[in-house]
């Protein structure tokens, strides 16, 4: 790809000719020619409406936290669909996601300082007593060093920071005597054995009871860790050292950061995603600002803020310069190869990069922050939530959304920086979407698929630690918070550490590494942190002028002016000299035509090729227009073929009391029967068929007549089951997996095939549920007898 602001590109798999599987980035090139439109900004939000929204955030937190305490505590997390706690080892493994769970009441610890921010000081005092009474940090369980650091150690330190603040105020926590700090110190020492490597980079996992490498530990054999995992320790470890006077924690975290800095790719000043903890070799050499690297950059800048060490700012500025050269293609942030930073490493973005605009605000670089944030907001308006990953032409790549807070974080910081009431409206949208699509009777459920609105039985602790904190602060005036938030810095988990730590227990030797830095343009870097209160005090329309060209970037490939040129070209009958459907990557004549149009072809390691267009490299302006049309044809061809190749997931929505549409289950589609994407949804009460496998004529046709039949998987073809329930008068069918414990959380989407015969006689809709999702319906029948569901391609309004 080109340097920032330049090109547009996409990649696709390469059989000798079409069909293609292709993703295209149209935004970057279009934005070069977009014209800014200065219009009036959003109307100021009244004090009353801000208070109303703030109170709504408080009620939402109470709903989430109260259900955790009632149904899950002392478990680590709440499972909001089944109203019970998630206990490690008692539920099907979710892989690395479960490494955050240590049987230490994770959600309670992660929520401690949120309680104080939301003025729930009595609840905070009660929660601290519960932590001290109930939480055990000596469990025989293998946990992620990174997650335990940011969530548990950070949660304990944030709780301690606000406990001593409240004690000093004189009303609450008068009994407190640094007990949370002592727990944090105990946990810190439990994490230290992870650093026993020649590089100083920590092992990714550790056993809380047995440490590393002991036979009982079941860890210590790993060779790789992510850059963020090793580089997101300095705030919590340094704070622990400065609170306690034990310097070893800060020393270990600094050593890890020093090693990562030494191993950066010197020509590009970028770091990879994964590194060998013993040799320092890069295992994954792609680089971005999202998953695997994100908080490494965040902690370099925030370590400078908290600790006052210039070397951290120098490192951040060096990396930031590289990010803006190679990764930032406003409004996109695209991964590149560290050794070939002009070459894109992938054609999609992950949701974790949504934190980056907030970090840019802290750095004081507002324009690209506004651009990227607006692009992300347009994606959210299209899908209700930010998909876990989305392509560079804004289609869903990974459809999950585990209620991540990074976008709310950036929204808060942009509002603080610009004062633009537009960001209050953005926050209002986030609140409405959470209540409309994620709220369930027992809390808030992660989205399994943003396209269908289906849920996952999951409510991560970071949802309470971060989402409600940032949303409340977005709408709060200074007097609405009982302490000055400007006296604290947010960790990556939004825990609060006091800035006065910068002058406390400074006994760590600092290596002067200034000579090791690449020569930089000092005019691009400020050596002090921006004050958000004075960045744009009199110009709230500044952000509006930057956002305007991006308003149509998601729904339409280019802003209006560019689209008009393209439409006129099509109307005049103009066609590129090479049509997308005819293109063959092995045809030399086709490659020559691409070159003339300014389109280059790059072969990727995974067998795909990437097409990149630079209009400036075209033989003429007419050839450049031909190239633009060719790229657009490739996008449309890919979109059409993707729809033909796979059926999207469907939704089963429980609409009867007490669910009222708030529980949505991910369902697999069938290749036969009524297509729910083309016809009106099917709604009805459910009834179990007899026999339950549905493999013969039903013996209870009166029970399923006019209802949606529940059938168990197995013993015959799906089409046979469908015919039997249809003959009995059922209006639809739900097949429930007979593999006990199977779940859409961990298994890929299942698509029911026909029986190899003509299935046109099957006219009812058929959907498939894994065992866990099916049991939610079966449990509802046992408790409420009559259960009504909606079968659809996408969940309807709750």
Short mmCIF file of C-alpha atoms in Angstrom, two decimals, residues 270-271 273 287-297 319-320 323-324 327-328 332-336 346 350-357 359-360 372:
data_model
loop_
_atom_site.label_atom_id
_atom_site.label_comp_id
_atom_site.label_asym_id
_atom_site.label_seq_id
_atom_site.Cartn_x
_atom_site.Cartn_y
_atom_site.Cartn_z
CA UNK A 270 7.83 -1.00 14.09
CA UNK A 271 7.31 -4.04 16.31
CA UNK A 273 2.68 -9.00 16.99
CA UNK A 287 2.44 -4.77 12.76
CA UNK A 288 -0.57 -2.58 13.56
CA UNK A 289 -2.21 -0.78 16.45
CA UNK A 290 -4.84 -3.42 17.23
CA UNK A 291 -4.83 -6.85 18.85
CA UNK A 292 -1.46 -8.10 20.04
CA UNK A 293 0.30 -4.71 20.08
CA UNK A 294 -2.27 -2.06 21.08
CA UNK A 295 -1.54 -1.40 24.76
CA UNK A 296 2.26 -1.56 24.28
CA UNK A 297 2.06 1.82 22.57
CA UNK A 319 6.94 4.44 17.13
CA UNK A 320 4.21 7.00 16.52
CA UNK A 323 2.65 4.37 12.67
CA UNK A 324 1.69 7.58 10.92
CA UNK A 327 -0.06 2.10 9.25
CA UNK A 328 -2.26 5.21 9.25
CA UNK A 332 -8.04 3.45 8.12
CA UNK A 333 -5.35 1.82 10.27
CA UNK A 334 -3.97 -1.11 8.28
CA UNK A 335 -1.44 -3.71 9.40
CA UNK A 336 1.86 -3.87 7.54
CA UNK A 346 -4.03 -8.01 5.89
CA UNK A 350 -9.90 -5.52 14.41
CA UNK A 351 -12.08 -3.80 16.97
CA UNK A 352 -9.29 -3.30 19.51
CA UNK A 353 -7.78 -0.49 17.43
CA UNK A 354 -10.77 1.63 18.50
CA UNK A 355 -8.67 2.73 21.50
CA UNK A 356 -6.17 4.49 19.23
CA UNK A 357 -8.09 7.76 18.66
CA UNK A 359 -4.42 7.69 22.62
CA UNK A 360 -3.97 10.21 19.83
CA UNK A 372 -10.63 7.20 12.53
#
